[in-house]
């Protein structure tokens, strides 16, 4: 138990004062039951901070505050909201070192990837600051001629956001920025594994002048203590990023109260290499799409589906690129690939790879033996950290478990196909549809292939697709709704129609 509501950290030469309490009504507070939980350094398995844990009572208090704050915030001037969002963008960029180091410390991710997330996550504040000041309705003549049709865009109301551990900054900014722009107050629950980044961001929202009670943060060791708010009639919006199973369960709960819901759920992204692809370009795109955050990314390539004519060259290229990754603590500036976020995640990846080998896949790099001998080849690593080596599997078949489960680790599982038609069939043969990738030399054919992929987002001859100015989301069991782009603010707005007779 700790009575402190802040912790002081010094990581990679960067000094940090990080909140560890609950943000309720603009004040940092302990949880009402006095309970805490530890945040671990993924590179050592050791505790780095003790965070206060919210209870159901705390969630109810947050909802009381949100309900009381919504009307005033919803009626605030669009320019006021825009200027606060712009200030938030500036503060995020001003504190990019602190935010990047903090993410790498609690998540284990390499610093280059964390700096990339700061730029990406901060951009949502800038983008939606511009959308806040451009909210528009409509005025038109009814078909009969005498009437008028007027529409306005109103804030949905209090929102609850539940975010995952793998993007502790961008997953909240992608939800918070459009909510604030639309005039919605928000209660957010960060992931138990990585709450510190959101808590640090919450302090920045106070520094930016966001009114008390508009944004509240509830870290907790029991997610049910916060998801109980789905039973509250005052909650009008629910946004979730995480596993399909949990998302569907919570969405069903939200449906009982007809709560507006948006979900970004699991993926099984295909990365297709057509027979006419520029293989060197495809290899670069493959590494980009697979290895950001050591593969712990929802839109990471999960199934590499490669035409026979270029498969051998592609496999050689991927193996050589994977060998170049420097494994180490995320906060070490030499590191380009950090550990898994937790022991559970590391073990899941190891089990998927082992099962694939048992089913007949060939280990071209890493794998079970590489994992077993990791501390022989890397004696500098702390054996209590959650390490797994960069791995390449060839000879993978569509029926293997690894081709049907989200890997969420640094593992490239490569399948070969004999035609582009077979590639498309395999790519779409999944219940998921978040992201996909296709590489081809003939842009017309590649674009046609992209249009036939059953996913919400496609990268053509590129491995990076995330963009705050573009709509992010999936189809099938990968979710519903869109975040970012012009569409993102609509998730937090209701259209009101007013009929006039003249």
CSV table of C-alpha atoms in Angstrom, one decimal:
chain,number,residue,atom,x,y,z
A,1,UNK,CA,0.0,0.0,0.0
A,2,UNK,CA,1.2,3.5,-0.8
A,3,UNK,CA,-0.2,6.9,0.2
A,4,UNK,CA,1.6,8.7,-2.6
A,5,UNK,CA,-0.4,9.9,-5.7
A,6,UNK,CA,2.7,10.4,-7.8
A,7,UNK,CA,5.9,8.5,-8.4
A,8,UNK,CA,9.3,9.9,-9.5
A,9,UNK,CA,11.2,7.9,-12.1
A,10,UNK,CA,14.5,8.5,-13.8
A,11,UNK,CA,14.7,6.4,-17.0
A,12,UNK,CA,17.2,6.6,-19.8
A,13,UNK,CA,18.3,10.0,-18.4
A,14,UNK,CA,14.8,11.4,-18.4
A,15,UNK,CA,13.2,12.5,-15.2
A,16,UNK,CA,9.5,11.8,-14.8
A,17,UNK,CA,6.9,12.7,-12.2
A,18,UNK,CA,4.0,10.4,-13.0
A,19,UNK,CA,0.5,10.3,-11.3
A,20,UNK,CA,-0.4,7.0,-9.8
A,21,UNK,CA,-3.9,7.8,-8.5
A,22,UNK,CA,-7.3,8.1,-10.0
A,23,UNK,CA,-8.3,11.3,-11.7
A,24,UNK,CA,-11.8,12.2,-10.4
A,25,UNK,CA,-13.4,15.6,-11.0
A,26,UNK,CA,-10.0,17.1,-11.7
A,27,UNK,CA,-8.3,15.8,-8.5
A,28,UNK,CA,-5.8,13.0,-8.1
A,29,UNK,CA,-7.2,10.6,-5.5
A,30,UNK,CA,-6.5,7.1,-4.1
A,31,UNK,CA,-9.0,4.3,-4.7
A,32,UNK,CA,-11.8,4.2,-2.1
A,33,UNK,CA,-10.8,0.7,-1.0
A,34,UNK,CA,-7.1,1.6,-0.5
A,35,UNK,CA,-5.9,-1.1,-2.9
A,36,UNK,CA,-3.0,-0.8,-5.4
A,37,UNK,CA,-1.4,-2.9,-8.1
A,38,UNK,CA,2.2,-3.1,-9.5
A,39,UNK,CA,3.3,-2.1,-13.0
A,40,UNK,CA,6.3,-4.2,-14.1
A,41,UNK,CA,9.3,-3.5,-16.2
A,42,UNK,CA,8.9,-6.1,-19.0
A,43,UNK,CA,12.7,-6.3,-19.4
A,44,UNK,CA,13.4,-7.4,-15.8
A,45,UNK,CA,10.0,-8.5,-14.4
A,46,UNK,CA,10.5,-6.1,-11.5
A,47,UNK,CA,8.0,-3.5,-10.2
A,48,UNK,CA,8.5,0.0,-11.4
A,49,UNK,CA,5.4,1.7,-9.9
A,50,UNK,CA,2.5,1.1,-7.6
A,51,UNK,CA,-0.8,2.4,-8.9
A,52,UNK,CA,-4.1,3.0,-7.0
A,53,UNK,CA,-6.9,0.7,-8.0
A,54,UNK,CA,-10.4,2.0,-8.7
A,55,UNK,CA,-13.4,0.3,-7.2
A,56,UNK,CA,-17.0,0.2,-8.4
A,57,UNK,CA,-17.8,3.0,-6.0
A,58,UNK,CA,-15.1,5.1,-7.6
A,59,UNK,CA,-16.6,4.4,-11.1
A,60,UNK,CA,-20.0,5.5,-9.8
A,61,UNK,CA,-18.5,8.7,-8.5
A,62,UNK,CA,-16.9,9.3,-11.9
A,63,UNK,CA,-20.2,8.8,-13.6
A,64,UNK,CA,-21.9,11.2,-11.2
A,65,UNK,CA,-19.3,13.8,-12.0
A,66,UNK,CA,-19.5,13.1,-15.8
A,67,UNK,CA,-23.3,13.4,-15.8
A,68,UNK,CA,-23.1,16.7,-14.0
A,69,UNK,CA,-20.4,18.1,-16.3
A,70,UNK,CA,-21.8,17.0,-19.7
A,71,UNK,CA,-24.3,19.8,-20.2
A,72,UNK,CA,-21.8,22.6,-19.7
A,73,UNK,CA,-19.1,20.9,-21.8
A,74,UNK,CA,-21.6,20.0,-24.5
A,75,UNK,CA,-22.7,23.6,-24.7
A,76,UNK,CA,-19.2,25.0,-24.8
A,77,UNK,CA,-18.0,27.0,-27.8
A,78,UNK,CA,-16.5,24.9,-30.6
A,79,UNK,CA,-13.5,27.3,-30.7
A,80,UNK,CA,-12.9,26.8,-27.0
A,81,UNK,CA,-12.8,23.0,-27.5
A,82,UNK,CA,-10.6,23.4,-30.5
A,83,UNK,CA,-8.0,25.6,-28.6
A,84,UNK,CA,-7.8,23.1,-25.8
A,85,UNK,CA,-7.2,20.3,-28.2
A,86,UNK,CA,-4.5,22.3,-30.0
A,87,UNK,CA,-2.9,23.0,-26.6
A,88,UNK,CA,-2.9,19.3,-25.9
A,89,UNK,CA,-1.2,18.5,-29.1
A,90,UNK,CA,1.5,21.1,-28.3
A,91,UNK,CA,2.0,19.7,-24.8
A,92,UNK,CA,2.3,16.1,-26.1
A,93,UNK,CA,5.0,17.2,-28.5
A,94,UNK,CA,6.7,19.3,-25.8
A,95,UNK,CA,6.8,16.2,-23.6
A,96,UNK,CA,7.7,13.7,-26.3
A,97,UNK,CA,10.8,12.5,-24.5
A,98,UNK,CA,8.9,11.8,-21.3
A,99,UNK,CA,6.0,10.0,-23.1
A,100,UNK,CA,8.3,7.9,-25.3
A,101,UNK,CA,10.5,6.8,-22.4
A,102,UNK,CA,7.5,6.1,-20.2
A,103,UNK,CA,5.9,3.9,-22.8
A,104,UNK,CA,9.1,2.0,-23.4
A,105,UNK,CA,9.6,1.5,-19.7
A,106,UNK,CA,6.1,0.1,-18.9
A,107,UNK,CA,5.5,-1.7,-22.2
A,108,UNK,CA,9.0,-2.8,-23.0
A,109,UNK,CA,8.8,-1.4,-26.6
A,110,UNK,CA,11.9,-0.1,-28.3
A,111,UNK,CA,12.3,3.7,-28.1
A,112,UNK,CA,12.0,4.3,-31.9
A,113,UNK,CA,8.6,2.8,-31.9
A,114,UNK,CA,7.6,4.7,-28.8
A,115,UNK,CA,8.6,8.0,-30.4
A,116,UNK,CA,6.6,7.1,-33.4
A,117,UNK,CA,3.6,6.6,-31.2
A,118,UNK,CA,4.0,10.0,-29.6
A,119,UNK,CA,3.9,11.6,-33.0
A,120,UNK,CA,1.0,9.5,-34.1
A,121,UNK,CA,-1.0,9.8,-30.9
A,122,UNK,CA,-0.5,13.5,-30.6
A,123,UNK,CA,-1.7,14.1,-34.1
A,124,UNK,CA,-5.2,13.1,-33.1
A,125,UNK,CA,-5.4,16.2,-30.9
A,126,UNK,CA,-4.3,18.4,-33.7
A,127,UNK,CA,-6.6,16.8,-36.3
A,128,UNK,CA,-9.7,16.9,-34.1
A,129,UNK,CA,-8.9,20.5,-33.0
A,130,UNK,CA,-9.6,21.3,-36.6
A,131,UNK,CA,-12.7,19.2,-36.7
A,132,UNK,CA,-14.1,20.8,-33.5
A,133,UNK,CA,-14.3,24.2,-35.1
A,134,UNK,CA,-16.0,22.8,-38.3
A,135,UNK,CA,-19.0,20.9,-37.0
A,136,UNK,CA,-21.9,21.7,-39.3
A,137,UNK,CA,-25.6,21.0,-39.7
A,138,UNK,CA,-27.9,21.5,-42.6
A,139,UNK,CA,-30.8,23.7,-43.7
A,140,UNK,CA,-32.9,22.8,-46.8
A,141,UNK,CA,-36.3,23.1,-48.3
A,142,UNK,CA,-38.6,20.1,-47.8
A,143,UNK,CA,-39.9,18.4,-50.9
A,144,UNK,CA,-43.4,19.9,-50.5
A,145,UNK,CA,-41.9,23.4,-50.7
A,146,UNK,CA,-43.5,25.0,-47.7
A,147,UNK,CA,-41.5,23.2,-44.9
A,148,UNK,CA,-37.9,23.4,-43.9
A,149,UNK,CA,-35.6,20.7,-42.7
A,150,UNK,CA,-32.9,21.7,-40.2
A,151,UNK,CA,-30.3,19.2,-38.8
A,152,UNK,CA,-27.8,19.8,-36.1
A,153,UNK,CA,-25.0,17.6,-34.7
A,154,UNK,CA,-25.2,17.2,-30.9
A,155,UNK,CA,-22.8,15.4,-28.6
A,156,UNK,CA,-23.9,11.8,-27.8
A,157,UNK,CA,-23.2,12.3,-24.1
A,158,UNK,CA,-20.9,10.8,-21.4
A,159,UNK,CA,-18.6,8.2,-22.9
A,160,UNK,CA,-16.6,5.3,-21.5
A,161,UNK,CA,-13.4,4.2,-23.1
A,162,UNK,CA,-11.5,1.0,-22.4
A,163,UNK,CA,-8.1,0.8,-24.0
A,164,UNK,CA,-5.5,-1.9,-24.5
A,165,UNK,CA,-1.9,-2.2,-23.3
A,166,UNK,CA,-0.1,-2.2,-26.6
A,167,UNK,CA,-0.6,1.5,-27.5
A,168,UNK,CA,-1.0,3.3,-24.2
A,169,UNK,CA,-1.0,6.8,-25.7
A,170,UNK,CA,-2.5,6.6,-29.1
A,171,UNK,CA,-5.4,4.3,-28.1
A,172,UNK,CA,-6.7,6.9,-25.7
A,173,UNK,CA,-6.0,10.0,-27.8
A,174,UNK,CA,-7.8,8.3,-30.8
A,175,UNK,CA,-10.9,8.2,-28.6
A,176,UNK,CA,-10.5,11.2,-26.4
A,177,UNK,CA,-9.8,13.8,-29.1
A,178,UNK,CA,-13.0,13.3,-31.1
A,179,UNK,CA,-15.0,13.0,-27.9
A,180,UNK,CA,-13.8,16.3,-26.7
A,181,UNK,CA,-14.2,17.9,-30.1
A,182,UNK,CA,-17.8,16.7,-30.3
A,183,UNK,CA,-18.6,18.0,-26.8
A,184,UNK,CA,-18.6,14.7,-24.9
A,185,UNK,CA,-17.1,14.1,-21.5
A,186,UNK,CA,-15.2,10.8,-21.1
A,187,UNK,CA,-14.3,8.3,-18.4
A,188,UNK,CA,-11.3,6.1,-19.4
A,189,UNK,CA,-9.9,2.9,-18.1
A,190,UNK,CA,-6.2,2.2,-19.0
A,191,UNK,CA,-4.9,-1.3,-19.3
A,192,UNK,CA,-3.6,-2.8,-16.0
A,193,UNK,CA,-0.3,-3.6,-17.6
A,194,UNK,CA,0.4,-0.1,-18.9
A,195,UNK,CA,-1.5,2.6,-17.1
A,196,UNK,CA,1.3,5.1,-16.5
A,197,UNK,CA,1.2,6.7,-19.9
A,198,UNK,CA,-2.5,7.5,-19.8
A,199,UNK,CA,-2.1,8.9,-16.2
A,200,UNK,CA,0.8,11.1,-17.5
A,201,UNK,CA,-1.4,12.3,-20.4
A,202,UNK,CA,-4.3,13.0,-17.9
A,203,UNK,CA,-2.0,15.5,-16.1
A,204,UNK,CA,-1.3,17.1,-19.5
A,205,UNK,CA,-5.1,17.6,-20.0
A,206,UNK,CA,-5.2,19.5,-16.7
A,207,UNK,CA,-2.2,21.6,-17.8
A,208,UNK,CA,-4.0,22.3,-21.1
A,209,UNK,CA,-7.0,23.8,-19.2
A,210,UNK,CA,-9.5,21.1,-19.7
A,211,UNK,CA,-12.3,21.7,-17.2
A,212,UNK,CA,-12.5,19.5,-14.2
A,213,UNK,CA,-14.7,16.4,-14.7
A,214,UNK,CA,-14.5,16.4,-18.5
A,215,UNK,CA,-11.9,13.7,-18.6
A,216,UNK,CA,-11.5,11.1,-15.8
A,217,UNK,CA,-9.2,8.2,-15.5
A,218,UNK,CA,-9.8,5.0,-13.5
A,219,UNK,CA,-6.8,2.6,-13.4
A,220,UNK,CA,-7.9,-0.7,-11.7
A,221,UNK,CA,-6.8,-4.3,-11.2
A,222,UNK,CA,-10.4,-5.4,-11.8
A,223,UNK,CA,-11.9,-4.3,-15.2
A,224,UNK,CA,-15.4,-5.2,-13.9
A,225,UNK,CA,-15.2,-2.3,-11.5
A,226,UNK,CA,-15.3,0.1,-14.4
A,227,UNK,CA,-17.3,-1.9,-17.0
A,228,UNK,CA,-20.2,-1.9,-14.5
A,229,UNK,CA,-20.9,1.6,-15.8
A,230,UNK,CA,-22.5,-0.1,-18.9
A,231,UNK,CA,-25.4,-0.7,-16.6
A,232,UNK,CA,-25.9,3.0,-15.9
A,233,UNK,CA,-28.6,4.8,-17.9
A,234,UNK,CA,-26.6,8.0,-18.0
A,235,UNK,CA,-23.8,6.5,-20.1
A,236,UNK,CA,-24.5,7.1,-23.7
A,237,UNK,CA,-21.3,6.0,-25.6
A,238,UNK,CA,-18.9,3.1,-25.2
A,239,UNK,CA,-15.7,2.7,-27.1
A,240,UNK,CA,-13.4,-0.4,-26.7
A,241,UNK,CA,-10.2,-1.6,-28.2
A,242,UNK,CA,-9.1,-5.1,-27.3
A,243,UNK,CA,-9.9,-8.8,-27.8
A,244,UNK,CA,-12.9,-9.9,-29.8
A,245,UNK,CA,-14.2,-12.1,-27.0
A,246,UNK,CA,-14.2,-9.3,-24.4
A,247,UNK,CA,-15.4,-6.7,-26.9
A,248,UNK,CA,-18.4,-8.8,-27.9
A,249,UNK,CA,-19.3,-9.5,-24.3
A,250,UNK,CA,-19.2,-5.8,-23.3
A,251,UNK,CA,-21.0,-4.7,-26.5
A,252,UNK,CA,-23.8,-7.1,-25.6
A,253,UNK,CA,-24.0,-5.5,-22.2
A,254,UNK,CA,-24.1,-2.0,-23.8
A,255,UNK,CA,-26.8,-3.1,-26.1
A,256,UNK,CA,-29.1,-3.8,-23.2
A,257,UNK,CA,-29.1,0.0,-22.6
A,258,UNK,CA,-28.9,0.9,-26.3
A,259,UNK,CA,-25.6,2.6,-25.7
A,260,UNK,CA,-23.8,3.9,-28.8
A,261,UNK,CA,-20.9,1.5,-29.3
A,262,UNK,CA,-17.7,1.4,-31.4
A,263,UNK,CA,-15.3,-1.5,-31.3
A,264,UNK,CA,-11.8,-2.2,-32.6
A,265,UNK,CA,-11.2,-5.9,-32.0
A,266,UNK,CA,-8.8,-8.7,-33.0
A,267,UNK,CA,-7.2,-9.2,-36.3
A,268,UNK,CA,-5.6,-11.8,-38.5
A,269,UNK,CA,-4.0,-9.6,-41.1
A,270,UNK,CA,-2.9,-11.2,-44.4
A,271,UNK,CA,0.2,-9.9,-46.1
A,272,UNK,CA,0.0,-11.0,-49.7
A,273,UNK,CA,2.9,-11.0,-52.1
A,274,UNK,CA,1.7,-11.3,-55.7
A,275,UNK,CA,3.9,-13.0,-58.3
A,276,UNK,CA,4.8,-9.6,-60.0
A,277,UNK,CA,5.8,-7.9,-56.7
A,278,UNK,CA,9.0,-6.0,-56.2
A,279,UNK,CA,10.4,-8.4,-53.7
A,280,UNK,CA,12.8,-6.0,-52.0
A,281,UNK,CA,10.0,-3.6,-51.5
A,282,UNK,CA,7.7,-6.3,-50.2
A,283,UNK,CA,10.3,-7.4,-47.7
A,284,UNK,CA,10.7,-3.8,-46.4
A,285,UNK,CA,6.9,-3.5,-46.1
A,286,UNK,CA,6.6,-6.9,-44.4
A,287,UNK,CA,9.1,-6.0,-41.7
A,288,UNK,CA,7.4,-2.7,-41.1
A,289,UNK,CA,4.0,-4.3,-40.9
A,290,UNK,CA,5.1,-7.1,-38.7
A,291,UNK,CA,7.8,-5.9,-36.3
A,292,UNK,CA,6.6,-2.6,-34.8
A,293,UNK,CA,6.4,-3.1,-31.1
A,294,UNK,CA,7.9,-6.6,-31.5
A,295,UNK,CA,4.7,-7.6,-33.3
A,296,UNK,CA,2.4,-6.6,-30.5
A,297,UNK,CA,0.2,-4.6,-32.8
A,298,UNK,CA,-3.5,-5.2,-33.8
A,299,UNK,CA,-2.8,-4.5,-37.5
A,300,UNK,CA,0.5,-6.4,-37.6
A,301,UNK,CA,0.8,-8.9,-40.5
A,302,UNK,CA,-0.2,-12.3,-39.1
A,303,UNK,CA,-0.3,-14.5,-42.2
A,304,UNK,CA,2.3,-14.0,-45.0
A,305,UNK,CA,0.8,-15.4,-48.1
A,306,UNK,CA,3.4,-15.5,-50.9
A,307,UNK,CA,3.3,-16.6,-54.5
A,308,UNK,CA,5.6,-19.6,-55.3
A,309,UNK,CA,7.5,-17.6,-57.9
A,310,UNK,CA,8.9,-15.1,-55.4
A,311,UNK,CA,8.6,-17.1,-52.2
A,312,UNK,CA,12.2,-18.2,-51.8
A,313,UNK,CA,13.6,-14.7,-52.4
A,314,UNK,CA,11.0,-13.2,-50.1
A,315,UNK,CA,11.8,-15.7,-47.3
A,316,UNK,CA,15.6,-15.0,-47.6
A,317,UNK,CA,15.0,-11.3,-47.4
A,318,UNK,CA,12.7,-11.5,-44.4
A,319,UNK,CA,15.2,-13.8,-42.5
A,320,UNK,CA,18.1,-11.4,-43.2
A,321,UNK,CA,16.0,-8.4,-42.0
A,322,UNK,CA,14.8,-10.2,-38.9
A,323,UNK,CA,18.4,-11.0,-38.0
A,324,UNK,CA,19.2,-7.3,-37.8
A,325,UNK,CA,17.0,-6.6,-34.8
A,326,UNK,CA,18.8,-5.8,-31.6
A,327,UNK,CA,17.1,-7.4,-28.7
A,328,UNK,CA,17.2,-5.5,-25.4
A,329,UNK,CA,15.4,-3.3,-22.9
A,330,UNK,CA,13.1,-0.9,-24.6
A,331,UNK,CA,14.7,2.1,-22.9
A,332,UNK,CA,18.2,1.2,-24.2
A,333,UNK,CA,18.9,3.5,-27.2
A,334,UNK,CA,20.6,0.6,-29.0
A,335,UNK,CA,17.5,-1.6,-28.8
A,336,UNK,CA,15.3,-2.1,-31.9
A,337,UNK,CA,13.2,-4.9,-30.4
A,338,UNK,CA,12.1,-5.1,-26.8
A,339,UNK,CA,10.6,-7.9,-24.8
A,340,UNK,CA,7.0,-9.1,-24.7
A,341,UNK,CA,4.7,-7.0,-22.4
A,342,UNK,CA,4.2,-9.9,-19.9
A,343,UNK,CA,5.0,-13.5,-19.1
A,344,UNK,CA,1.6,-14.5,-20.2
A,345,UNK,CA,2.0,-12.9,-23.6
A,346,UNK,CA,5.5,-14.4,-24.1
A,347,UNK,CA,4.2,-17.8,-23.2
A,348,UNK,CA,1.3,-17.5,-25.7
A,349,UNK,CA,3.7,-16.7,-28.5
A,350,UNK,CA,6.1,-19.5,-27.5
A,351,UNK,CA,3.2,-22.0,-27.5
A,352,UNK,CA,1.8,-20.9,-30.9
A,353,UNK,CA,5.3,-21.3,-32.4
A,354,UNK,CA,5.8,-24.7,-30.8
A,355,UNK,CA,2.5,-25.9,-32.0
A,356,UNK,CA,3.3,-24.8,-35.5
A,357,UNK,CA,6.5,-26.7,-35.5
A,358,UNK,CA,4.7,-29.8,-34.2
A,359,UNK,CA,2.2,-29.4,-37.1
A,360,UNK,CA,5.0,-29.3,-39.6
A,361,UNK,CA,6.3,-25.8,-40.0
A,362,UNK,CA,10.1,-25.3,-40.5
A,363,UNK,CA,12.0,-22.9,-38.3
A,364,UNK,CA,14.2,-20.7,-40.4
A,365,UNK,CA,15.1,-18.3,-37.6
A,366,UNK,CA,14.5,-18.2,-33.8
A,367,UNK,CA,11.8,-20.6,-32.8
A,368,UNK,CA,11.7,-22.9,-29.8
A,369,UNK,CA,15.4,-23.6,-29.9
A,370,UNK,CA,16.3,-20.0,-30.3
A,371,UNK,CA,14.1,-19.2,-27.3
A,372,UNK,CA,15.6,-22.0,-25.2
A,373,UNK,CA,19.2,-20.8,-25.9
A,374,UNK,CA,18.4,-17.1,-25.8
A,375,UNK,CA,20.4,-16.4,-22.7
A,376,UNK,CA,23.4,-18.2,-24.2
A,377,UNK,CA,23.3,-16.0,-27.2
A,378,UNK,CA,22.3,-12.9,-25.3
A,379,UNK,CA,23.9,-13.2,-21.8
A,380,UNK,CA,23.3,-9.4,-21.3
A,381,UNK,CA,19.5,-9.9,-21.0
A,382,UNK,CA,17.9,-10.2,-17.6
A,383,UNK,CA,16.5,-13.8,-17.3
A,384,UNK,CA,13.5,-12.5,-15.5
A,385,UNK,CA,12.4,-10.4,-18.5
A,386,UNK,CA,9.7,-11.5,-20.9
A,387,UNK,CA,11.9,-12.2,-23.9
A,388,UNK,CA,11.2,-14.0,-27.2
A,389,UNK,CA,13.5,-14.0,-30.3
A,390,UNK,CA,12.7,-12.8,-33.7
A,391,UNK,CA,11.3,-15.9,-35.5
A,392,UNK,CA,10.6,-16.9,-39.1
A,393,UNK,CA,8.6,-20.0,-39.9
A,394,UNK,CA,8.2,-21.4,-43.4
A,395,UNK,CA,6.1,-24.2,-44.8
A,396,UNK,CA,3.1,-22.9,-42.8
A,397,UNK,CA,-0.3,-24.3,-43.9
A,398,UNK,CA,-3.7,-22.6,-43.7
A,399,UNK,CA,-5.0,-25.1,-41.2
A,400,UNK,CA,-2.2,-24.5,-38.7
A,401,UNK,CA,-3.3,-22.9,-35.5
A,402,UNK,CA,-0.7,-20.1,-36.0
A,403,UNK,CA,-2.5,-19.2,-39.2
A,404,UNK,CA,-5.8,-18.8,-37.4
A,405,UNK,CA,-4.8,-17.1,-34.1
A,406,UNK,CA,-3.5,-13.6,-33.6
A,407,UNK,CA,0.2,-14.1,-32.8
A,408,UNK,CA,0.9,-10.7,-31.2
A,409,UNK,CA,4.7,-11.4,-31.3
A,410,UNK,CA,7.8,-11.2,-33.4
A,411,UNK,CA,7.0,-14.2,-35.6
A,412,UNK,CA,6.7,-14.2,-39.4
A,413,UNK,CA,4.6,-17.3,-40.4
A,414,UNK,CA,5.0,-17.8,-44.2
A,415,UNK,CA,2.6,-19.7,-46.5
A,416,UNK,CA,3.1,-20.3,-50.2
A,417,UNK,CA,0.5,-20.2,-52.9
A,418,UNK,CA,0.5,-21.0,-56.6
A,419,UNK,CA,-1.9,-18.3,-57.8
A,420,UNK,CA,-3.2,-14.9,-57.0
A,421,UNK,CA,-6.7,-16.4,-56.8
A,422,UNK,CA,-5.6,-18.8,-54.1
A,423,UNK,CA,-4.0,-16.0,-52.3
A,424,UNK,CA,-7.2,-14.0,-52.2
A,425,UNK,CA,-9.2,-17.0,-51.1
A,426,UNK,CA,-6.9,-17.7,-48.2
A,427,UNK,CA,-6.6,-14.0,-47.2
A,428,UNK,CA,-10.4,-13.8,-46.9
A,429,UNK,CA,-10.8,-17.2,-45.2
A,430,UNK,CA,-11.0,-15.8,-41.6
A,431,UNK,CA,-13.7,-14.4,-39.3
A,432,UNK,CA,-11.5,-11.3,-38.8
A,433,UNK,CA,-11.2,-8.3,-41.1
A,434,UNK,CA,-9.2,-5.5,-39.5
A,435,UNK,CA,-6.2,-4.8,-41.8
A,436,UNK,CA,-4.5,-6.4,-44.8
A,437,UNK,CA,-1.6,-5.8,-47.1
A,438,UNK,CA,-0.8,-6.5,-50.7
A,439,UNK,CA,2.4,-6.1,-52.7
A,440,UNK,CA,2.3,-6.2,-56.5
A,441,UNK,CA,4.2,-4.7,-59.4
A,442,UNK,CA,1.1,-3.8,-61.5
A,443,UNK,CA,-0.6,-1.1,-59.4
A,444,UNK,CA,-3.9,-1.7,-61.2
A,445,UNK,CA,-3.9,-5.4,-60.3
A,446,UNK,CA,-2.7,-4.7,-56.7
A,447,UNK,CA,-5.5,-2.2,-56.3
A,448,UNK,CA,-8.1,-4.6,-57.6
A,449,UNK,CA,-6.8,-7.2,-55.2
A,450,UNK,CA,-7.0,-4.7,-52.3
A,451,UNK,CA,-10.6,-3.9,-53.2
A,452,UNK,CA,-11.5,-7.5,-52.8
A,453,UNK,CA,-9.8,-8.0,-49.4
A,454,UNK,CA,-12.5,-8.3,-46.7
A,455,UNK,CA,-10.8,-5.9,-44.3
A,456,UNK,CA,-11.4,-2.3,-43.1
A,457,UNK,CA,-7.9,-1.1,-44.1
A,458,UNK,CA,-5.4,-2.1,-46.7
A,459,UNK,CA,-1.7,-1.2,-47.3
A,460,UNK,CA,-0.7,-1.4,-51.0
A,461,UNK,CA,3.1,-1.8,-51.4
A,462,UNK,CA,3.6,-0.4,-47.9
A,463,UNK,CA,3.6,-1.7,-44.3
A,464,UNK,CA,2.6,1.4,-42.4
A,465,UNK,CA,-1.1,2.4,-42.7
A,466,UNK,CA,-2.0,4.2,-39.4
A,467,UNK,CA,-2.8,7.9,-39.9
A,468,UNK,CA,-4.8,10.2,-37.7
A,469,UNK,CA,-6.4,11.7,-40.7
A,470,UNK,CA,-7.7,8.4,-42.1
A,471,UNK,CA,-10.5,6.2,-40.8
A,472,UNK,CA,-9.3,3.3,-38.6
A,473,UNK,CA,-11.5,0.2,-38.1
A,474,UNK,CA,-12.4,-3.3,-39.2
A,475,UNK,CA,-15.2,-5.5,-40.6
A,476,UNK,CA,-16.6,-8.9,-39.7
A,477,UNK,CA,-15.5,-9.8,-36.2
A,478,UNK,CA,-12.8,-7.2,-36.1
A,479,UNK,CA,-15.2,-4.5,-34.9
A,480,UNK,CA,-17.6,-1.7,-35.9
A,481,UNK,CA,-17.3,2.0,-36.2
A,482,UNK,CA,-14.3,4.1,-37.3
A,483,UNK,CA,-11.8,6.2,-35.4
A,484,UNK,CA,-9.8,9.0,-36.9
A,485,UNK,CA,-10.3,10.7,-40.2
A,486,UNK,CA,-13.5,12.7,-41.0
A,487,UNK,CA,-15.5,9.8,-39.7
A,488,UNK,CA,-14.1,9.7,-36.2
A,489,UNK,CA,-16.0,12.6,-34.7
A,490,UNK,CA,-19.3,11.1,-36.0
A,491,UNK,CA,-19.0,8.3,-33.4
A,492,UNK,CA,-19.6,10.9,-30.7
A,493,UNK,CA,-22.4,12.8,-32.4
A,494,UNK,CA,-26.1,12.4,-32.8
A,495,UNK,CA,-28.0,14.0,-35.7
A,496,UNK,CA,-31.1,16.0,-34.5
A,497,UNK,CA,-33.8,16.9,-37.1
A,498,UNK,CA,-36.0,20.0,-36.6
A,499,UNK,CA,-39.0,20.4,-38.8
A,500,UNK,CA,-40.2,23.9,-39.6
A,501,UNK,CA,-43.3,25.2,-41.4
A,502,UNK,CA,-43.0,28.6,-43.2
